Tab-separated table of N, CA and C in Angstrom:
chain	number	residue	atom	x	y	z
A	128	MET	N	0.847	-1.184	0.000
A	128	MET	CA	0.000	0.000	0.000
A	128	MET	C	0.891	1.246	0.000
A	129	VAL	N	0.662	2.138	-0.942
A	129	VAL	CA	1.369	3.407	-1.015
A	129	VAL	C	0.640	4.399	-0.115
A	130	GLN	N	1.374	4.934	0.859
A	130	GLN	CA	0.808	5.882	1.834
A	130	GLN	C	1.180	7.306	1.422
A	131	LEU	N	0.168	8.130	1.141
A	131	LEU	CA	0.400	9.527	0.773
A	131	LEU	C	-0.111	10.439	1.876
A	132	LEU	N	0.601	11.534	2.081
A	132	LEU	CA	0.154	12.567	3.004
A	132	LEU	C	-0.242	13.773	2.161
A	133	ALA	N	-1.494	14.200	2.297
A	133	ALA	CA	-1.996	15.361	1.559
A	133	ALA	C	-1.905	16.587	2.465
A	134	VAL	N	-1.295	17.644	1.934
A	134	VAL	CA	-1.125	18.871	2.706
A	134	VAL	C	-1.610	20.043	1.857
A	135	SER	N	-2.616	20.726	2.367
A	135	SER	CA	-3.126	21.908	1.687
A	135	SER	C	-2.375	23.129	2.194
A	136	GLY	N	-2.000	23.993	1.270
A	136	GLY	CA	-1.339	25.232	1.638
A	136	GLY	C	-2.313	26.299	2.090
A	137	SER	N	-3.595	25.983	2.067
A	137	SER	CA	-4.624	26.930	2.475
A	137	SER	C	-5.215	26.520	3.811
A	138	ILE	N	-5.501	27.505	4.635
A	138	ILE	CA	-6.174	27.214	5.902
A	138	ILE	C	-7.639	27.679	5.871
A	139	ARG	N	-8.122	28.114	4.708
A	139	ARG	CA	-9.528	28.520	4.543
A	139	ARG	C	-10.444	27.310	4.664
A	140	ALA	N	-11.556	27.480	5.317
A	140	ALA	CA	-12.527	26.392	5.465
A	140	ALA	C	-13.063	25.940	4.106
A	141	ALA	N	-13.305	26.876	3.206
A	141	ALA	CA	-13.873	26.547	1.891
A	141	ALA	C	-12.794	26.550	0.806
A	142	SER	N	-11.623	26.085	1.126
A	142	SER	CA	-10.494	26.112	0.203
A	142	SER	C	-10.680	25.162	-0.975
A	143	SER	N	-10.486	25.676	-2.179
A	143	SER	CA	-10.539	24.815	-3.368
A	143	SER	C	-9.327	23.883	-3.396
A	144	ASN	N	-8.216	24.311	-2.823
A	144	ASN	CA	-7.028	23.453	-2.753
A	144	ASN	C	-7.291	22.244	-1.862
A	145	SER	N	-7.910	22.476	-0.720
A	145	SER	CA	-8.253	21.367	0.180
A	145	SER	C	-9.293	20.456	-0.456
A	146	ALA	N	-10.269	21.044	-1.140
A	146	ALA	CA	-11.291	20.242	-1.826
A	146	ALA	C	-10.655	19.372	-2.906
A	147	LEU	N	-9.674	19.921	-3.609
A	147	LEU	CA	-8.969	19.157	-4.639
A	147	LEU	C	-8.273	17.944	-4.027
A	148	LEU	N	-7.651	18.121	-2.863
A	148	LEU	CA	-6.977	16.999	-2.204
A	148	LEU	C	-7.983	15.969	-1.684
A	149	ARG	N	-9.128	16.423	-1.206
A	149	ARG	CA	-10.158	15.463	-0.758
A	149	ARG	C	-10.729	14.695	-1.953
A	150	ALA	N	-10.870	15.373	-3.091
A	150	ALA	CA	-11.317	14.688	-4.310
A	150	ALA	C	-10.288	13.644	-4.726
A	151	ALA	N	-9.012	13.971	-4.574
A	151	ALA	CA	-7.956	13.004	-4.904
A	151	ALA	C	-8.096	11.765	-4.028
A	152	GLU	N	-8.414	11.956	-2.765
A	152	GLU	CA	-8.623	10.795	-1.895
A	152	GLU	C	-9.780	9.941	-2.397
A	153	ALA	N	-10.874	10.595	-2.789
A	153	ALA	CA	-12.043	9.866	-3.285
A	153	ALA	C	-11.735	9.108	-4.572
A	154	LEU	N	-10.806	9.622	-5.367
A	154	LEU	CA	-10.478	9.026	-6.659
A	154	LEU	C	-9.220	8.166	-6.622
A	155	SER	N	-8.613	8.012	-5.449
A	155	SER	CA	-7.329	7.305	-5.381
A	155	SER	C	-7.475	5.858	-5.854
A	156	PRO	N	-6.478	5.403	-6.586
A	156	PRO	CA	-6.532	4.036	-7.124
A	156	PRO	C	-6.314	2.996	-6.032
A	157	ASP	N	-6.638	1.754	-6.348
A	157	ASP	CA	-6.360	0.659	-5.423
A	157	ASP	C	-4.880	0.668	-5.081
A	158	GLY	N	-4.592	0.397	-3.838
A	158	GLY	CA	-3.202	0.352	-3.405
A	158	GLY	C	-2.646	1.694	-2.984
A	159	VAL	N	-3.496	2.724	-2.928
A	159	VAL	CA	-3.073	4.058	-2.498
A	159	VAL	C	-3.977	4.515	-1.358
A	160	SER	N	-3.349	4.942	-0.271
A	160	SER	CA	-4.066	5.483	0.881
A	160	SER	C	-3.635	6.931	1.075
A	161	ILE	N	-4.597	7.825	1.285
A	161	ILE	CA	-4.292	9.245	1.465
A	161	ILE	C	-4.761	9.696	2.838
A	162	LYS	N	-3.832	10.258	3.599
A	162	LYS	CA	-4.126	10.853	4.902
A	162	LYS	C	-3.940	12.357	4.753
A	163	HIS	N	-4.809	13.134	5.385
A	163	HIS	CA	-4.745	14.593	5.275
A	163	HIS	C	-4.128	15.200	6.530
A	164	TYR	N	-3.182	16.094	6.321
A	164	TYR	CA	-2.606	16.858	7.433
A	164	TYR	C	-3.379	18.170	7.520
A	165	LEU	N	-3.999	18.413	8.670
A	165	LEU	CA	-4.912	19.550	8.802
A	165	LEU	C	-4.444	20.627	9.769
A	166	ALA	N	-3.213	20.546	10.253
A	166	ALA	CA	-2.768	21.464	11.307
A	166	ALA	C	-1.769	22.519	10.827
A	167	VAL	N	-1.730	22.814	9.537
A	167	VAL	CA	-0.779	23.810	9.028
A	167	VAL	C	-0.939	25.140	9.775
A	168	GLY	N	-2.160	25.578	9.982
A	168	GLY	CA	-2.417	26.852	10.650
A	168	GLY	C	-2.172	26.837	12.146
A	169	GLN	N	-1.953	25.674	12.720
A	169	GLN	CA	-1.728	25.563	14.162
A	169	GLN	C	-0.245	25.487	14.527
A	170	LEU	N	0.610	25.365	13.541
A	170	LEU	CA	2.044	25.276	13.817
A	170	LEU	C	2.564	26.604	14.364
A	171	PRO	N	3.454	26.554	15.343
A	171	PRO	CA	4.034	27.803	15.848
A	171	PRO	C	4.962	28.409	14.803
A	172	HIS	N	5.263	29.695	14.983
A	172	HIS	CA	6.212	30.333	14.075
A	172	HIS	C	7.532	29.578	14.124
A	173	PHE	N	8.130	29.402	12.960
A	173	PHE	CA	9.399	28.692	12.885
A	173	PHE	C	10.455	29.398	13.721
A	174	ASP	N	11.172	28.624	14.493
A	174	ASP	CA	12.270	29.134	15.316
A	174	ASP	C	13.449	28.193	15.130
A	175	PRO	N	14.486	28.635	14.423
A	175	PRO	CA	15.621	27.746	14.169
A	175	PRO	C	16.298	27.253	15.446
A	176	ASP	N	16.154	27.973	16.546
A	176	ASP	CA	16.728	27.513	17.811
A	176	ASP	C	16.049	26.244	18.317
A	177	LEU	N	14.843	25.969	17.812
A	177	LEU	CA	14.092	24.785	18.237
A	177	LEU	C	14.107	23.671	17.199
A	178	ALA	N	14.856	23.851	16.132
A	178	ALA	CA	14.834	22.890	15.023
A	178	ALA	C	15.245	21.485	15.458
A	179	ASP	N	16.211	21.378	16.356
A	179	ASP	CA	16.674	20.057	16.790
A	179	ASP	C	15.769	19.418	17.832
A	180	GLU	N	15.059	20.225	18.595
A	180	GLU	CA	14.093	19.736	19.585
A	180	GLU	C	12.803	20.528	19.410
A	181	PRO	N	12.051	20.208	18.353
A	181	PRO	CA	10.879	21.019	18.009
A	181	PRO	C	9.700	20.779	18.954
A	182	PRO	N	8.744	21.707	18.941
A	182	PRO	CA	7.511	21.498	19.701
A	182	PRO	C	6.814	20.211	19.242
A	183	LYS	N	5.983	19.667	20.107
A	183	LYS	CA	5.312	18.389	19.851
A	183	LYS	C	4.566	18.381	18.510
A	184	ILE	N	3.845	19.437	18.193
A	184	ILE	CA	3.055	19.473	16.957
A	184	ILE	C	3.965	19.392	15.725
A	185	VAL	N	5.166	19.974	15.822
A	185	VAL	CA	6.127	19.907	14.722
A	185	VAL	C	6.713	18.502	14.621
A	186	ALA	N	7.025	17.909	15.768
A	186	ALA	CA	7.541	16.536	15.770
A	186	ALA	C	6.506	15.584	15.167
A	187	GLU	N	5.228	15.834	15.442
A	187	GLU	CA	4.160	15.002	14.866
A	187	GLU	C	4.108	15.151	13.356
A	188	LEU	N	4.252	16.383	12.860
A	188	LEU	CA	4.284	16.605	11.406
A	188	LEU	C	5.461	15.868	10.787
A	189	ARG	N	6.616	15.995	11.384
A	189	ARG	CA	7.799	15.314	10.859
A	189	ARG	C	7.603	13.799	10.851
A	190	ALA	N	6.970	13.266	11.886
A	190	ALA	CA	6.719	11.822	11.939
A	190	ALA	C	5.769	11.400	10.815
A	191	LEU	N	4.743	12.204	10.553
A	191	LEU	CA	3.816	11.890	9.457
A	191	LEU	C	4.533	11.931	8.112
A	192	ILE	N	5.399	12.914	7.936
A	192	ILE	CA	6.190	13.006	6.700
A	192	ILE	C	7.059	11.761	6.565
A	193	GLY	N	7.684	11.362	7.665
A	193	GLY	CA	8.564	10.197	7.641
A	193	GLY	C	7.838	8.913	7.286
A	194	LYS	N	6.591	8.757	7.738
A	194	LYS	CA	5.807	7.544	7.466
A	194	LYS	C	5.245	7.522	6.047
A	195	ALA	N	5.072	8.690	5.450
A	195	ALA	CA	4.460	8.774	4.120
A	195	ALA	C	5.457	8.357	3.039
A	196	ASP	N	4.927	7.679	2.034
A	196	ASP	CA	5.740	7.329	0.869
A	196	ASP	C	5.870	8.502	-0.091
A	197	GLY	N	4.921	9.421	-0.022
A	197	GLY	CA	4.922	10.593	-0.883
A	197	GLY	C	4.004	11.649	-0.314
A	198	ILE	N	4.189	12.886	-0.765
A	198	ILE	CA	3.414	14.022	-0.281
A	198	ILE	C	2.652	14.640	-1.449
A	199	LEU	N	1.351	14.851	-1.253
A	199	LEU	CA	0.515	15.598	-2.203
A	199	LEU	C	0.360	17.001	-1.638
A	200	ILE	N	0.696	18.000	-2.415
A	200	ILE	CA	0.572	19.389	-1.967
A	200	ILE	C	-0.317	20.137	-2.944
A	201	SER	N	-1.281	20.879	-2.396
A	201	SER	CA	-2.070	21.804	-3.190
A	201	SER	C	-2.014	23.142	-2.472
A	202	CYS	N	-1.451	24.136	-3.149
A	202	CYS	CA	-1.142	25.401	-2.486
A	202	CYS	C	-1.678	26.587	-3.285
A	203	PRO	N	-2.416	27.477	-2.624
A	203	PRO	CA	-2.883	28.678	-3.325
A	203	PRO	C	-1.761	29.700	-3.484
A	204	GLU	N	-2.073	30.750	-4.185
A	204	GLU	CA	-1.144	31.858	-4.354
A	204	GLU	C	-1.708	33.068	-3.634
A	205	TYR	N	-0.912	33.646	-2.744
A	205	TYR	CA	-1.277	34.883	-2.057
A	205	TYR	C	-0.203	35.913	-2.375
A	206	ALA	N	-0.608	37.039	-2.936
A	206	ALA	CA	0.318	38.120	-3.249
A	206	ALA	C	1.516	37.612	-4.059
A	207	ARG	N	1.225	36.751	-5.026
A	207	ARG	CA	2.219	36.192	-5.952
A	207	ARG	C	3.231	35.277	-5.274
A	208	GLY	N	2.839	34.662	-4.174
A	208	GLY	CA	3.760	33.771	-3.484
A	208	GLY	C	3.045	32.696	-2.684
A	209	ILE	N	3.832	31.979	-1.895
A	209	ILE	CA	3.336	30.907	-1.034
A	209	ILE	C	2.714	31.538	0.206
A	210	PRO	N	1.544	31.084	0.643
A	210	PRO	CA	0.970	31.614	1.876
A	210	PRO	C	1.933	31.436	3.053
A	211	GLY	N	1.985	32.426	3.928
A	211	GLY	CA	2.910	32.415	5.048
A	211	GLY	C	2.783	31.200	5.941
A	212	SER	N	1.553	30.771	6.223
A	212	SER	CA	1.375	29.614	7.111
A	212	SER	C	1.952	28.344	6.489
A	213	PHE	N	1.835	28.208	5.178
A	213	PHE	CA	2.366	27.015	4.528
A	213	PHE	C	3.888	27.069	4.442
A	214	LYS	N	4.425	28.248	4.143
A	214	LYS	CA	5.882	28.406	4.119
A	214	LYS	C	6.451	28.122	5.506
A	215	ASN	N	5.742	28.530	6.545
A	215	ASN	CA	6.160	28.243	7.914
A	215	ASN	C	6.249	26.733	8.143
A	216	ALA	N	5.264	25.988	7.650
A	216	ALA	CA	5.290	24.520	7.793
A	216	ALA	C	6.506	23.944	7.074
A	217	LEU	N	6.786	24.440	5.886
A	217	LEU	CA	7.956	23.965	5.150
A	217	LEU	C	9.245	24.312	5.888
A	218	ASP	N	9.294	25.499	6.469
A	218	ASP	CA	10.494	25.899	7.221
A	218	ASP	C	10.776	24.929	8.365
A	219	TRP	N	9.735	24.432	9.036
A	219	TRP	CA	9.928	23.461	10.114
A	219	TRP	C	10.503	22.149	9.594
A	220	LEU	N	10.316	21.862	8.310
A	220	LEU	CA	10.803	20.608	7.738
A	220	LEU	C	12.218	20.708	7.185
A	221	VAL	N	12.756	21.920	7.054
A	221	VAL	CA	14.073	22.102	6.458
A	221	VAL	C	15.135	21.314	7.219
A	222	ALA	N	15.126	21.389	8.524
A	222	ALA	CA	16.166	20.734	9.319
A	222	ALA	C	15.852	19.268	9.634
A	223	SER	N	14.755	18.775	9.109
A	223	SER	CA	14.360	17.403	9.427
A	223	SER	C	15.087	16.401	8.535
A	224	HIS	N	15.225	15.198	9.011
A	224	HIS	CA	15.804	14.145	8.178
A	224	HIS	C	14.720	13.397	7.401
A	225	GLU	N	13.449	13.652	7.725
A	225	GLU	CA	12.338	12.941	7.087
A	225	GLU	C	12.017	13.467	5.690
A	226	PHE	N	12.265	14.734	5.435
A	226	PHE	CA	11.790	15.343	4.192
A	226	PHE	C	12.706	15.168	2.980
A	227	PRO	N	14.018	15.313	3.103
A	227	PRO	CA	14.860	15.209	1.904
A	227	PRO	C	14.653	13.885	1.153
A	228	GLY	N	14.541	13.992	-0.162
A	228	GLY	CA	14.347	12.823	-1.008
A	228	GLY	C	12.910	12.360	-1.115
A	229	LYS	N	11.998	13.019	-0.403
A	229	LYS	CA	10.591	12.609	-0.404
A	229	LYS	C	9.948	12.977	-1.738
A	230	PRO	N	9.252	12.032	-2.387
A	230	PRO	CA	8.523	12.360	-3.619
A	230	PRO	C	7.340	13.288	-3.317
A	231	VAL	N	7.160	14.283	-4.164
A	231	VAL	CA	6.091	15.268	-3.993
A	231	VAL	C	5.345	15.420	-5.313
A	232	ALA	N	4.008	15.434	-5.228
A	232	ALA	CA	3.159	15.767	-6.368
A	232	ALA	C	2.475	17.093	-6.049
A	233	LEU	N	2.524	18.012	-6.990
A	233	LEU	CA	1.915	19.328	-6.802
A	233	LEU	C	0.585	19.387	-7.545
A	234	PHE	N	-0.474	19.616	-6.800
A	234	PHE	CA	-1.803	19.815	-7.384
A	234	PHE	C	-2.109	21.303	-7.278
A	235	ASN	N	-2.404	21.930	-8.397
A	235	ASN	CA	-2.653	23.362	-8.451
A	235	ASN	C	-4.112	23.576	-8.842
A	236	ALA	N	-4.849	24.308	-8.026
A	236	ALA	CA	-6.278	24.516	-8.251
A	236	ALA	C	-6.584	25.714	-9.143
A	237	SER	N	-5.566	26.438	-9.600
A	237	SER	CA	-5.805	27.604	-10.442
A	237	SER	C	-4.655	27.828	-11.418
A	238	PRO	N	-4.957	27.920	-12.697
A	238	PRO	CA	-3.909	28.206	-13.669
A	238	PRO	C	-3.242	29.566	-13.435
A	239	ARG	N	-3.920	30.457	-12.711
A	239	ARG	CA	-3.349	31.780	-12.440
A	239	ARG	C	-2.350	31.755	-11.284
A	240	ALA	N	-2.233	30.641	-10.574
A	240	ALA	CA	-1.343	30.559	-9.411
A	240	ALA	C	0.070	30.151	-9.819
A	241	SER	N	0.540	30.662	-10.929
A	241	SER	CA	1.844	30.242	-11.461
A	241	SER	C	3.018	30.758	-10.630
A	242	HIS	N	2.898	31.925	-10.028
A	242	HIS	CA	4.006	32.461	-9.231
A	242	HIS	C	4.223	31.635	-7.968
A	243	ALA	N	3.144	31.251	-7.314
A	243	ALA	CA	3.269	30.416	-6.110
A	243	ALA	C	3.841	29.054	-6.475
A	244	GLN	N	3.413	28.505	-7.590
A	244	GLN	CA	3.932	27.206	-8.009
A	244	GLN	C	5.429	27.283	-8.283
A	245	GLU	N	5.843	28.352	-8.925
A	245	GLU	CA	7.270	28.544	-9.207
A	245	GLU	C	8.055	28.691	-7.901
A	246	ALA	N	7.541	29.491	-6.981
A	246	ALA	CA	8.210	29.677	-5.687
A	246	ALA	C	8.228	28.372	-4.897
A	247	LEU	N	7.120	27.645	-4.936
A	247	LEU	CA	7.027	26.378	-4.218
A	247	LEU	C	8.035	25.373	-4.763
A	248	ARG	N	8.155	25.293	-6.065
A	248	ARG	CA	9.138	24.384	-6.680
A	248	ARG	C	10.561	24.750	-6.254
A	249	LEU	N	10.854	26.040	-6.209
A	249	LEU	CA	12.174	26.483	-5.786
A	249	LEU	C	12.455	26.060	-4.346
A	250	VAL	N	11.488	26.288	-3.462
A	250	VAL	CA	11.645	25.907	-2.053
A	250	VAL	C	11.791	24.393	-1.923
A	251	LEU	N	10.943	23.638	-2.593
A	251	LEU	CA	10.991	22.171	-2.499
A	251	LEU	C	12.300	21.620	-3.055
A	252	ASN	N	12.780	22.184	-4.157
A	252	ASN	CA	14.069	21.748	-4.697
A	252	ASN	C	15.204	22.058	-3.725
A	253	THR	N	15.144	23.216	-3.093
A	253	THR	CA	16.144	23.593	-2.097
A	253	THR	C	16.119	22.631	-0.919
A	254	MET	N	14.927	22.129	-0.587
A	254	MET	CA	14.760	21.190	0.525
A	254	MET	C	15.031	19.747	0.112
A	255	SER	N	15.466	19.538	-1.108
A	255	SER	CA	15.803	18.209	-1.651
A	255	SER	C	14.599	17.282	-1.783
A	256	ALA	N	13.432	17.856	-2.035
A	256	ALA	CA	12.272	17.037	-2.370
A	256	ALA	C	12.424	16.576	-3.812
A	257	VAL	N	11.693	15.535	-4.171
A	257	VAL	CA	11.680	15.041	-5.545
A	257	VAL	C	10.304	15.360	-6.123
A	258	VAL	N	10.207	16.465	-6.870
A	258	VAL	CA	8.933	16.840	-7.481
A	258	VAL	C	8.702	15.918	-8.675
A	259	VAL	N	7.627	15.173	-8.628
A	259	VAL	CA	7.309	14.196	-9.672
A	259	VAL	C	6.403	14.887	-10.691
A	260	GLU	N	6.995	15.299	-11.793
A	260	GLU	CA	6.270	16.091	-12.790
A	260	GLU	C	5.056	15.375	-13.391
A	261	PRO	N	5.145	14.076	-13.771
A	261	PRO	CA	3.953	13.422	-14.330
A	261	PRO	C	2.793	13.315	-13.332
A	262	ALA	N	3.089	13.512	-12.051
A	262	ALA	CA	2.062	13.439	-11.012
A	262	ALA	C	1.599	14.827	-10.577
A	263	SER	N	2.132	15.868	-11.189
A	263	SER	CA	1.785	17.241	-10.825
A	263	SER	C	0.849	17.817	-11.875
A	264	ILE	N	-0.263	18.382	-11.404
A	264	ILE	CA	-1.303	18.854	-12.327
A	264	ILE	C	-1.790	20.249	-11.947
A	265	THR	N	-2.340	20.929	-12.927
A	265	THR	CA	-3.053	22.183	-12.714
A	265	THR	C	-4.461	21.997	-13.257
A	266	VAL	N	-5.434	22.254	-12.409
A	266	VAL	CA	-6.835	22.206	-12.821
A	266	VAL	C	-7.434	23.593	-12.615
A	267	ASN	N	-8.516	23.867	-13.301
A	267	ASN	CA	-9.119	25.193	-13.196
A	267	ASN	C	-10.355	25.146	-12.302
A	268	LEU	N	-10.154	25.428	-11.022
A	268	LEU	CA	-11.278	25.509	-10.090
A	268	LEU	C	-11.628	26.952	-9.772
A	269	LEU	N	-10.909	27.884	-10.373
A	269	LEU	CA	-11.077	29.306	-10.102
A	269	LEU	C	-12.530	29.741	-10.303
A	270	ALA	N	-13.135	30.254	-9.251
A	270	ALA	CA	-14.498	30.803	-9.257
A	270	ALA	C	-15.561	29.777	-9.649
A	271	LYS	N	-15.261	28.509	-9.541
A	271	LYS	CA	-16.245	27.482	-9.890
A	271	LYS	C	-17.066	27.056	-8.670
A	272	GLY	N	-16.573	27.281	-7.473
A	272	GLY	CA	-17.310	26.933	-6.268
A	272	GLY	C	-17.567	25.448	-6.126
A	273	MET	N	-16.693	24.617	-6.648
A	273	MET	CA	-16.891	23.168	-6.598
A	273	MET	C	-16.342	22.596	-5.295
A	274	ASP	N	-17.111	21.698	-4.700
A	274	ASP	CA	-16.606	20.962	-3.547
A	274	ASP	C	-15.956	19.680	-4.053
A	275	GLU	N	-15.469	18.852	-3.108
A	275	GLU	CA	-14.754	17.645	-3.540
A	275	GLU	C	-15.636	16.696	-4.347
A	276	ALA	N	-16.946	16.637	-4.033
A	276	ALA	CA	-17.838	15.759	-4.793
A	276	ALA	C	-17.972	16.252	-6.239
A	277	GLY	N	-18.102	17.555	-6.403
A	277	GLY	CA	-18.199	18.130	-7.743
A	277	GLY	C	-16.917	17.950	-8.538
A	278	ILE	N	-15.792	18.097	-7.851
A	278	ILE	CA	-14.498	17.906	-8.513
A	278	ILE	C	-14.359	16.456	-8.965
A	279	ALA	N	-14.681	15.527	-8.063
A	279	ALA	CA	-14.553	14.103	-8.381
A	279	ALA	C	-15.528	13.685	-9.489
A	280	ALA	N	-16.667	14.371	-9.577
A	280	ALA	CA	-17.670	14.029	-10.592
A	280	ALA	C	-17.385	14.651	-11.951
A	281	SER	N	-16.498	15.627	-12.003
A	281	SER	CA	-16.161	16.279	-13.270
A	281	SER	C	-15.318	15.330	-14.110
A	282	PRO	N	-15.807	14.934	-15.297
A	282	PRO	CA	-15.037	13.998	-16.122
A	282	PRO	C	-13.631	14.508	-16.460
A	283	GLU	N	-13.513	15.773	-16.800
A	283	GLU	CA	-12.213	16.332	-17.195
A	283	GLU	C	-11.246	16.374	-16.012
A	284	ILE	N	-11.707	16.908	-14.874
A	284	ILE	CA	-10.828	17.060	-13.715
A	284	ILE	C	-10.508	15.705	-13.096
A	285	SER	N	-11.505	14.842	-12.982
A	285	SER	CA	-11.254	13.539	-12.364
A	285	SER	C	-10.262	12.725	-13.190
A	286	LYS	N	-10.317	12.864	-14.494
A	286	LYS	CA	-9.356	12.162	-15.355
A	286	LYS	C	-7.929	12.633	-15.066
A	287	GLN	N	-7.743	13.949	-14.893
A	287	GLN	CA	-6.423	14.486	-14.570
A	287	GLN	C	-5.935	13.954	-13.218
A	288	ILE	N	-6.814	13.941	-12.234
A	288	ILE	CA	-6.444	13.491	-10.887
A	288	ILE	C	-6.066	12.016	-10.900
A	289	VAL	N	-6.892	11.200	-11.531
A	289	VAL	CA	-6.634	9.755	-11.589
A	289	VAL	C	-5.307	9.480	-12.298
A	290	SER	N	-5.076	10.176	-13.382
A	290	SER	CA	-3.828	9.996	-14.126
A	290	SER	C	-2.623	10.410	-13.280
A	291	ALA	N	-2.730	11.531	-12.585
A	291	ALA	CA	-1.631	12.013	-11.742
A	291	ALA	C	-1.349	11.041	-10.605
A	292	LEU	N	-2.394	10.549	-9.952
A	292	LEU	CA	-2.203	9.614	-8.846
A	292	LEU	C	-1.595	8.297	-9.326
A	293	ALA	N	-2.003	7.851	-10.496
A	293	ALA	CA	-1.427	6.617	-11.049
A	293	ALA	C	0.060	6.818	-11.328
A	294	ALA	N	0.420	7.955	-11.900
A	294	ALA	CA	1.831	8.252	-12.179
A	294	ALA	C	2.630	8.361	-10.879
A	295	PHE	N	2.027	8.945	-9.850
A	295	PHE	CA	2.702	9.094	-8.558
A	295	PHE	C	2.927	7.726	-7.916
A	296	LYS	N	1.909	6.885	-7.978
A	296	LYS	CA	2.018	5.538	-7.419
A	296	LYS	C	3.147	4.760	-8.110
A	297	ILE	N	3.176	4.814	-9.431
A	297	ILE	CA	4.219	4.103	-10.187
A	297	ILE	C	5.599	4.629	-9.809
A	298	HIS	N	5.743	5.947	-9.731
A	298	HIS	CA	7.035	6.540	-9.376
A	298	HIS	C	7.496	6.046	-7.995
A	299	ILE	N	6.599	6.056	-7.050
A	299	ILE	CA	6.945	5.632	-5.689
A	299	ILE	C	7.300	4.151	-5.650
A	300	GLU	N	6.518	3.328	-6.341
A	300	GLU	CA	6.798	1.890	-6.358
A	300	GLU	C	8.148	1.587	-6.990
A	301	VAL	N	8.491	2.298	-8.049
A	301	VAL	CA	9.794	2.109	-8.684
A	301	VAL	C	10.911	2.535	-7.736
A	302	MET	N	10.716	3.647	-7.019
A	302	MET	CA	11.716	4.105	-6.049
A	302	MET	C	11.923	3.095	-4.920
A	303	GLN	N	10.846	2.389	-4.558
A	303	GLN	CA	10.922	1.454	-3.436
A	303	GLN	C	11.556	0.116	-3.810
A	304	GLU	N	11.707	-0.142	-5.096
A	304	GLU	CA	12.276	-1.417	-5.538
A	304	GLU	C	13.751	-1.541	-5.194
C-alpha cells in the first residue's frame, strides 16, 4: 500500500485546494491510501533555535512526513507567493531528516497561481524534495465553487487526478524497488 500525506497550503474552510486533495482521496486508485494533514495553521512560528528539539506538533508533522511514501501538496497563491502559514510549515521541515528525497506531487487549483507554483518548486528543490512532474497537475477551479464531490464528478478534472495519482504511485513503487 502506497501511503500519501496530503497537505493543503490553504487554511480557509472553503479552500478549493483542500477540496482538490479530498477529491484526490475519493479518486485514489487501489493500493493508495491518502491521509490529510490539517494542522498547518496551528504550527508555531518557525524558530531555528528549536529545530533540533521542536515542539510536539512539529515533531508530529515530521513523523507523518517520515511515514508517508509521498506528499501531495495543493497550495494557493497569495500576493504572488506561497501563503505564510504554509511556508512556515515547510520551514519546520528544512532541518528534518524525514523530508529530503521525499517524492512530492503538486496539485494546483488555479492556472493563475503560477508564481506560487514557481516559488514552491524552488523551495521544495532547495529542501531536496523530488517533485514528480507526471504526477503534478493544474486544474481550473477558479471561481467554480466546486466541492470535492463536484471535482470528483467532473469527467475532465477527475481524469487528470486519476492519471496524476497513477503516475505518482508508479514513481513511488519504482523508487521502493
